[in-house]
Coordinates of C-alpha atoms in Angstrom, one line a residue:
X1 CA 0.0 0.1 0.0
X2 CA 1.3 3.5 -0.9
X3 CA 1.9 6.1 1.9
X4 CA -0.9 8.3 0.0
X5 CA -3.5 5.4 0.3
X6 CA -2.4 4.6 3.9
X7 CA -2.8 8.3 4.7
X8 CA -6.4 8.4 3.2
X9 CA -7.5 5.1 4.9
X10 CA -6.2 6.2 8.2
X11 CA -7.6 9.8 7.9
X12 CA -11.1 8.4 7.2
X13 CA -10.8 6.0 10.1
X14 CA -9.7 8.6 12.7
X15 CA -12.3 11.2 11.4
X16 CA -15.1 8.9 12.4
X17 CA -13.6 7.7 15.7
X18 CA -15.6 9.7 18.3
X19 CA -13.6 8.7 21.3
X20 CA -10.3 10.0 19.7
X21 CA -12.1 13.1 18.6
X22 CA -13.4 13.8 22.0
X23 CA -10.0 13.2 23.7
X24 CA -8.3 15.8 21.1
X25 CA -11.1 18.4 21.4
X26 CA -10.8 18.2 25.3
X27 CA -7.0 18.6 25.3
X28 CA -6.9 21.3 22.6
X29 CA -9.7 23.3 24.5
X30 CA -7.2 23.3 27.5
X31 CA -4.5 24.4 25.2
X32 CA -6.4 27.5 23.7
X33 CA -7.6 28.6 27.1
X34 CA -3.8 28.7 28.3
X35 CA -2.7 30.4 25.2
X36 CA -5.3 33.1 25.5
X37 CA -4.2 33.7 29.0
X38 CA -0.4 33.6 27.9
X39 CA -0.9 36.1 25.3
X40 CA -1.8 38.8 27.9
X41 CA 1.9 39.2 28.6
X42 CA 2.6 41.0 25.3
X43 CA 1.8 44.6 24.7
X44 CA 2.0 43.8 20.9
X45 CA 2.2 40.0 20.2
X46 CA 2.2 40.7 16.3
X47 CA 5.1 42.9 16.7
X48 CA 7.0 40.3 18.6
X49 CA 6.0 37.7 15.9
X50 CA 7.3 40.2 13.0
X51 CA 10.5 40.7 15.0
X52 CA 10.9 36.9 15.4
X53 CA 10.1 36.4 11.5
X54 CA 12.6 39.0 10.5
X55 CA 15.5 37.5 12.9
X56 CA 14.9 33.9 11.6
X57 CA 14.7 35.0 7.9
X58 CA 17.9 37.0 8.1
X59 CA 19.7 34.0 10.1
X60 CA 18.5 31.3 7.5
X61 CA 19.7 33.7 4.6
X62 CA 23.2 33.4 6.1
X63 CA 23.1 30.1 7.9
X64 CA 26.7 29.1 7.2
X65 CA 28.0 32.1 8.9
X66 CA 26.0 31.5 12.1
X67 CA 26.8 27.8 12.2
X68 CA 30.5 28.4 11.9
X69 CA 30.3 31.0 14.6
X70 CA 28.4 28.3 16.7
X71 CA 31.0 25.7 16.1
X72 CA 33.9 28.1 16.9
X73 CA 32.5 29.3 20.2
X74 CA 31.3 25.6 21.3
X75 CA 34.6 23.8 20.5
X76 CA 36.5 26.6 22.2
X77 CA 35.0 25.3 25.6
X78 CA 35.8 21.6 24.8
X79 CA 32.8 20.6 23.0
X80 CA 32.9 18.6 19.7
X81 CA 30.7 19.3 16.6
X82 CA 29.6 16.5 14.2
X83 CA 28.2 17.6 10.9
X84 CA 25.9 15.0 9.6
X85 CA 24.8 15.3 5.9
X86 CA 22.0 12.7 6.3
X87 CA 20.5 10.4 9.0
X88 CA 22.9 7.4 8.0
X89 CA 25.9 9.7 8.9
X90 CA 24.2 10.9 12.1
X91 CA 23.7 7.3 13.2
X92 CA 27.1 6.1 12.4
X93 CA 28.9 9.0 14.3
X94 CA 26.4 8.3 17.3
X95 CA 27.1 4.7 17.1
X96 CA 31.0 5.4 17.2
X97 CA 30.4 7.4 20.4
X98 CA 28.4 4.5 22.2
X99 CA 31.0 2.1 21.2
X100 CA 34.0 4.1 22.5
X101 CA 32.1 4.4 25.9
X102 CA 30.8 0.8 25.9
X103 CA 27.4 2.2 26.5
X104 CA 24.5 0.0 27.3
X105 CA 21.8 2.5 28.4
X106 CA 21.0 6.0 27.3
X107 CA 18.5 8.5 28.9
X108 CA 16.7 10.7 26.3
X109 CA 14.8 13.9 26.7
X110 CA 12.2 14.8 24.2
X111 CA 13.6 15.3 20.8
X112 CA 12.1 15.4 17.4
X113 CA 15.4 15.1 15.6
X114 CA 16.1 11.7 17.1
X115 CA 12.6 10.6 15.9
X116 CA 13.5 11.9 12.5
X117 CA 16.7 9.7 12.2
X118 CA 15.0 6.7 13.9
X119 CA 17.6 6.7 16.7
X120 CA 15.6 4.5 19.1
X121 CA 15.2 1.7 16.7
X122 CA 19.0 1.9 15.7
X123 CA 20.2 1.9 19.2
X124 CA 17.8 -0.9 20.3
X125 CA 18.9 -3.0 17.5
X126 CA 22.5 -2.6 18.6
X127 CA 21.5 -3.9 22.2
X128 CA 21.3 -0.4 23.8
X129 CA 18.4 0.2 26.5
X130 CA 16.8 3.4 25.5
X131 CA 14.7 5.2 28.1
X132 CA 12.5 8.1 27.2
X133 CA 12.4 10.5 30.2
X134 CA 9.9 13.1 29.0
X135 CA 6.5 11.8 30.5
X136 CA 4.6 12.0 27.3
X137 CA 7.3 10.3 25.5
X138 CA 7.8 7.6 28.0
X139 CA 4.0 6.9 27.7
X140 CA 4.1 6.3 24.1
X141 CA 7.3 4.4 24.2
X142 CA 5.6 1.9 26.6
X143 CA 2.5 1.9 24.1
X144 CA 4.8 1.0 21.3
X145 CA 3.7 4.3 19.5
X146 CA 5.3 7.2 17.9
X147 CA 4.8 10.7 19.3
X148 CA 1.4 12.1 18.4
X149 CA 2.2 15.8 18.3
X150 CA 5.4 17.9 18.2
X151 CA 5.0 19.3 21.7
X152 CA 2.4 16.9 23.3
X153 CA 3.4 13.4 22.4
X154 CA 0.6 11.6 24.2
X155 CA -2.2 14.2 23.5
X156 CA -4.4 11.4 21.9
X157 CA -4.5 9.4 25.2
X158 CA -6.9 9.9 28.1
X159 CA -6.0 9.3 31.8
X160 CA -7.8 6.0 31.4
X161 CA -5.7 5.0 28.3
X162 CA -2.5 5.8 30.2
X163 CA -3.6 4.0 33.3
X164 CA -4.3 0.8 31.1
X165 CA -0.9 1.2 29.5
X166 CA 0.9 1.4 33.0
X167 CA -1.1 -1.6 34.1
X168 CA -0.2 -3.7 31.3
X169 CA 3.4 -2.8 30.9
X170 CA 4.3 -1.9 34.6
X171 CA 1.9 -4.1 36.5
X172 CA 0.8 -1.0 38.4
X173 CA -2.8 -0.8 39.9
X174 CA -5.3 0.9 37.5
X175 CA -6.2 4.5 38.6
X176 CA -7.6 7.7 37.2
X177 CA -5.5 10.0 39.3
X178 CA -3.1 12.0 37.1
X179 CA -0.9 12.8 39.9
X180 CA -0.4 9.1 40.9
X181 CA 0.3 8.3 37.3
X182 CA 2.9 10.9 37.1
X183 CA 4.6 9.9 40.3
X184 CA 4.7 6.2 39.0
X185 CA 6.8 7.3 36.1
X186 CA 8.9 9.7 38.2
X187 CA 9.8 6.9 40.6
X188 CA 10.7 4.4 37.7
X189 CA 12.8 7.0 35.9
X190 CA 14.9 8.2 38.7
X191 CA 17.4 5.5 38.9
X192 CA 17.9 5.3 35.1
X193 CA 19.6 8.9 35.2
X194 CA 22.5 7.6 37.3
X195 CA 22.7 4.2 35.6
X196 CA 23.0 5.5 32.0
X197 CA 26.4 6.1 30.5
X198 CA 25.2 8.6 27.9
X199 CA 22.4 11.3 27.8
X200 CA 20.7 12.5 24.6
X201 CA 18.8 15.8 24.1
X202 CA 17.5 17.7 21.2
X203 CA 18.0 21.5 21.2
X204 CA 15.4 24.2 20.8
X205 CA 17.9 26.9 19.6
X206 CA 21.7 27.0 18.9
X207 CA 22.9 30.3 20.2
X208 CA 25.8 31.3 17.9
X209 CA 27.6 34.0 19.9
X210 CA 28.0 31.8 23.1
X211 CA 28.3 28.6 21.4
X212 CA 25.4 27.3 23.5
X213 CA 22.5 24.7 23.1
X214 CA 19.3 26.2 24.5
X215 CA 16.8 23.6 25.9
X216 CA 13.3 24.4 27.2
X217 CA 11.3 21.9 29.2
X218 CA 8.7 21.6 31.9
X219 CA 9.7 18.4 33.8
X220 CA 13.6 18.8 34.4
X221 CA 14.2 15.6 32.7
X222 CA 16.5 17.2 30.0
X223 CA 18.6 18.8 32.7
X224 CA 19.0 15.6 34.5
X225 CA 19.8 13.7 31.1
X226 CA 22.6 16.3 30.6
X227 CA 23.8 16.3 34.4
X228 CA 24.4 12.8 35.4
X229 CA 25.7 10.9 32.3
X230 CA 29.4 11.2 31.6
X231 CA 28.6 11.9 27.9
X232 CA 26.0 14.2 26.4
X233 CA 25.0 14.3 22.8
X234 CA 22.7 16.9 21.5
X235 CA 21.0 16.3 18.0
X236 CA 19.9 19.5 16.4
X237 CA 18.8 20.6 13.0
X238 CA 21.0 23.2 11.4
X239 CA 18.1 25.6 11.1
X240 CA 17.8 25.9 14.8
X241 CA 20.7 28.5 15.1
X242 CA 20.1 32.0 16.2
X243 CA 22.6 34.8 16.3
X244 CA 22.6 36.1 19.8
X245 CA 21.6 35.6 23.6
X246 CA 19.6 38.6 23.2
X247 CA 17.5 36.8 20.6
X248 CA 16.9 34.0 22.9
X249 CA 15.0 36.5 25.2
X250 CA 12.4 36.9 22.5
X251 CA 12.2 33.3 21.0
X252 CA 12.1 31.4 24.5
X253 CA 9.0 33.2 25.4
X254 CA 7.3 32.9 22.1
X255 CA 8.0 29.3 22.0
X256 CA 6.5 28.9 25.5
X257 CA 3.3 30.9 24.6
X258 CA 2.7 29.3 21.3
X259 CA 3.6 25.9 22.5
X260 CA 1.8 25.5 25.8
X261 CA 0.4 29.0 26.7
X262 CA 3.0 29.5 29.4
X263 CA 4.8 32.9 29.8
X264 CA 7.9 30.7 30.1
X265 CA 8.5 27.0 30.5
X266 CA 9.7 25.7 33.9
X267 CA 13.2 24.8 33.0
X268 CA 15.4 26.6 30.7
X269 CA 19.0 25.6 30.1
X270 CA 22.0 26.7 28.1
X271 CA 24.5 24.0 27.7
X272 CA 27.8 25.4 26.1
X273 CA 30.2 22.3 26.4
X274 CA 31.4 19.6 28.7
X275 CA 31.8 20.2 32.4
X276 CA 34.6 22.8 33.2
X277 CA 37.1 22.7 36.0
X278 CA 35.3 25.2 38.3
X279 CA 31.9 23.3 37.7
X280 CA 30.3 20.8 40.0
X281 CA 28.3 18.9 37.6
X282 CA 27.7 18.1 33.9
X283 CA 29.2 15.7 31.4
X284 CA 32.8 14.9 30.8
X285 CA 32.2 14.9 27.1
X286 CA 29.6 16.9 24.9
X287 CA 28.8 16.4 21.3
X288 CA 26.5 18.4 19.1
X289 CA 25.3 16.6 16.0
X290 CA 24.4 19.3 13.4
X291 CA 21.7 17.6 11.3
X292 CA 21.2 18.6 7.7
X293 CA 19.1 15.5 6.4
X294 CA 17.7 17.5 3.4
X295 CA 17.7 21.0 5.1
X296 CA 20.1 22.3 2.7
X297 CA 18.0 21.2 -0.1
X298 CA 15.3 23.3 1.2
X299 CA 17.5 26.2 1.8
X300 CA 18.5 26.3 -1.7
X301 CA 15.0 26.9 -2.8
X302 CA 14.5 30.8 -2.2
X303 CA 10.6 30.4 -2.3
X304 CA 10.3 27.6 0.1
X305 CA 13.2 28.2 2.5
X306 CA 10.8 30.0 4.9
X307 CA 9.8 26.7 6.1
X308 CA 13.2 26.5 8.0
X309 CA 12.1 29.4 10.2
X310 CA 9.9 27.0 12.3
X311 CA 10.8 26.9 15.8
X312 CA 8.6 23.6 16.6
X313 CA 6.1 25.1 18.8
X314 CA 3.1 23.0 17.5
X315 CA 0.7 26.2 17.3
X316 CA -0.2 25.3 13.6
X317 CA -1.2 21.8 14.6
X318 CA -3.5 22.9 17.5
X319 CA -5.2 25.5 15.0
X320 CA -5.5 23.2 11.9
X321 CA -9.1 21.8 11.5
X322 CA -7.7 18.9 9.6
X323 CA -5.1 17.8 12.2
X324 CA -7.9 18.2 14.8
X325 CA -10.0 15.5 13.0
X326 CA -7.4 13.1 11.8
X327 CA -4.7 13.4 14.4
X328 CA -0.9 13.1 14.4
X329 CA -0.3 9.5 13.6
X330 CA -2.1 9.6 10.3
X331 CA 0.5 11.6 8.7
X332 CA 3.1 8.8 9.1
X333 CA 5.9 11.3 9.5
X334 CA 7.9 12.7 12.3
X335 CA 6.7 16.3 11.7
X336 CA 2.8 16.2 11.3
X337 CA 0.2 18.8 10.9
X338 CA 0.5 22.0 8.7
X339 CA 4.3 22.4 9.2
X340 CA 4.9 18.7 8.4
X341 CA 2.9 19.1 5.3
X342 CA 5.1 21.7 3.9
X343 CA 8.6 20.3 5.1
X344 CA 8.3 16.7 4.9
X345 CA 7.8 16.3 1.1
X346 CA 11.1 18.6 0.8
X347 CA 13.0 16.6 3.3
X348 CA 11.9 13.1 2.8
X349 CA 10.9 13.2 -1.0
X350 CA 8.2 14.9 -2.9
X351 CA 7.1 11.7 -4.6
X352 CA 6.4 9.8 -1.3
X353 CA 4.8 12.6 0.6
X354 CA 3.3 14.9 -2.0
X355 CA -0.3 14.1 -0.7
X356 CA 0.4 15.8 2.5
X357 CA 0.4 19.1 0.9
X358 CA -3.2 18.5 -0.2
X359 CA -4.5 17.5 3.1
X360 CA -5.2 21.2 3.8
X361 CA -8.3 23.5 3.4
X362 CA -6.0 26.4 3.0
X363 CA -8.0 28.3 5.6
X364 CA -5.1 30.0 6.9
X365 CA -5.5 29.3 10.6
X366 CA -2.1 28.0 10.8
X367 CA -0.4 31.0 9.4
X368 CA -2.4 33.2 11.8
X369 CA -1.0 31.7 14.9
X370 CA 2.6 31.0 13.8
X371 CA 5.0 32.9 16.0
X372 CA 7.5 33.4 13.2
X373 CA 4.9 34.3 10.6
X374 CA 5.6 31.4 8.1
X375 CA 3.0 31.7 5.3
X376 CA 2.1 28.1 5.6
X377 CA -0.7 28.1 2.9
X378 CA 1.5 29.7 0.3
X379 CA 4.2 26.9 1.0
X380 CA 1.6 24.3 0.6
X381 CA 0.7 25.6 -2.9
X382 CA 4.4 25.6 -3.8
X383 CA 4.5 22.1 -3.0
X384 CA 1.4 21.3 -4.9
X385 CA 2.8 23.2 -7.8
X386 CA 6.0 21.3 -7.7
X387 CA 4.3 18.0 -7.5
X388 CA 2.2 18.9 -10.8
X389 CA 5.4 20.1 -12.5
X390 CA 7.1 16.6 -11.6
X391 CA 4.0 14.8 -12.9
X392 CA 3.5 13.0 -9.8
X393 CA -0.2 13.0 -9.8
X394 CA -1.8 9.8 -11.0
X395 CA -2.3 9.5 -14.9
X396 CA -6.1 9.3 -14.5
X397 CA -6.1 12.7 -12.6
X398 CA -3.9 14.2 -15.2
X399 CA -6.1 13.1 -18.0
X400 CA -9.2 14.3 -16.2
X401 CA -7.9 17.8 -15.8
X402 CA -6.6 17.8 -19.4
X403 CA -10.2 17.1 -20.5
X404 CA -11.5 19.7 -18.1
X405 CA -9.3 22.3 -19.5
X406 CA -10.2 21.6 -23.1
X407 CA -13.9 21.8 -22.1
X408 CA -13.5 24.9 -20.2
X409 CA -11.6 26.9 -22.7
X410 CA -14.5 26.9 -25.4
X411 CA -18.2 27.6 -24.5
X412 CA -19.4 25.3 -27.4
X413 CA -17.7 22.3 -25.7
X414 CA -19.0 23.2 -22.2
X415 CA -22.6 23.3 -23.7
X416 CA -22.3 19.9 -25.2
X417 CA -24.8 17.2 -23.6
X418 CA -27.8 17.9 -21.5
X419 CA -28.0 18.5 -17.7
X420 CA -29.3 15.0 -17.4
X421 CA -26.4 13.4 -19.2
X422 CA -23.8 15.5 -17.2
X423 CA -25.5 14.5 -13.8
X424 CA -25.4 10.9 -14.8
X425 CA -21.7 11.1 -15.7
X426 CA -20.9 12.9 -12.4
X427 CA -22.7 10.2 -10.3
X428 CA -20.8 7.7 -12.0
X429 CA -17.4 9.3 -12.1
X430 CA -17.2 10.8 -8.6
X431 CA -19.1 7.9 -6.8
X432 CA -16.2 6.7 -5.0
X433 CA -14.5 10.1 -4.3
X434 CA -16.7 13.2 -4.0
X435 CA -19.7 11.1 -3.7
X436 CA -18.6 8.9 -0.9
X437 CA -19.3 11.6 1.9
X438 CA -21.1 14.3 0.1
X439 CA -24.1 15.0 -2.0
X440 CA -24.0 14.3 -5.6
X441 CA -22.9 17.1 -7.8
X442 CA -26.1 18.4 -9.4
X443 CA -25.8 20.4 -12.8
X444 CA -28.8 22.9 -13.0
X445 CA -31.3 22.2 -15.8
X446 CA -30.2 25.2 -17.7
X447 CA -26.6 26.7 -17.7
X448 CA -25.8 30.4 -16.8
X449 CA -25.0 30.9 -20.6
X450 CA -28.5 29.6 -21.5
X451 CA -30.3 31.7 -19.0
X452 CA -28.3 34.7 -20.0
X453 CA -29.2 34.2 -23.6
X454 CA -32.8 33.8 -22.7
X455 CA -32.7 37.0 -20.6
X456 CA -31.1 38.9 -23.3
X457 CA -33.7 37.7 -25.9
X458 CA -36.5 38.6 -23.5
X459 CA -35.1 42.1 -23.1
X460 CA -34.7 42.6 -26.8
X461 CA -38.3 41.6 -27.4
X462 CA -39.5 43.8 -24.7
X463 CA -37.5 46.7 -26.1
X464 CA -38.9 46.0 -29.6
X465 CA -42.4 45.9 -28.3
X466 CA -41.9 49.3 -26.5
X467 CA -40.5 50.7 -29.5
X468 CA -43.7 49.7 -31.6
X469 CA -45.9 51.0 -28.9
X470 CA -44.3 54.6 -29.0
X471 CA -44.2 54.4 -32.7

């Protein structure tokens, strides 16, 4: 089965899953309430968004300069930078670090880039125990699932669902007490931090002028994953760089408000290398893997590079009427929702993922909430245009539009056949597509063209009659 057909089948199934939709509606309702409250901290939120969009655009346009500055400042403090052109290179280099340290356990904080390169599967295949320490990631790991949402991995699960997972996997008593469930995970995860040889995180931002990896979180698990293990690996997309610490002041607050509705997340850390002589904690070694994996391809396209401005807040997913109905797993990609629909076809292949750019009503809700003002509807249209230019649409679809074009270019062709014939054709042709969930297309007995002609004739007759009367 193709990825496109798999997406369509899964989307239809999820759209009619009432339990799923109720869970998502409840969780997103709480999110929107929090965001409305969080936005009150801004005197001019739109100005903040415009400033962030400008900084990110300028940075992406000179990405090489800022990345080299980051590398220079980070390595000056003893850190090591690994440039990974694709996910295979990233995995090979990470594997070398694990083998050099004879590592058998790793604690991971929440990271979409590790999902992107399928790190967990790779490490587990090499007999390494992988422990997700973010509560949402831990839950979906136990459930054998992938993260459902960029920010909220277990958004699709209710308290009862989580209780069932814990009961099945951890043999804990069933409970609907969220605090008890959280404490269970906390108790089980604590000892893992001290046992693990390596800690892995992502990075929300790379701060070029100090050579620091900025990490924002709410649980403290990322900080623990950095502090206890002797080796720390941060895997970060090259687009995450920002020029200065002063810029971080703007981006941290925008990310928090757009992501969870908070003024600022609970834990905010800047890690700029391994533990120094005058420091009491931290890793003995620190590596930053700068991941390309298709990003420079997107960078080379001047019209599309705006997609690299994304700070992974997840706001566009929460605003999207399509995402709210079909959920995150349906997309079958690391990055789901509107932002995933514009970057995935460019990062992972237009031929495989072109269909995601069509999974949108182009209502613009995503662009209205984006903290860096990415014009997502325009980017979706650019992807659609590219897929058409590459002739990736099915042959039947291309033939249909060619016939439609021929008919629309000449009135006499449009008028061929009666309304009855046209309706019979539409009912048969669109039965399994448009007609599956909608009323049949109905052509009026008379076209506008015919009605206009009849009206003009009527007016002409009336005018002639009036002229005779006056004469």
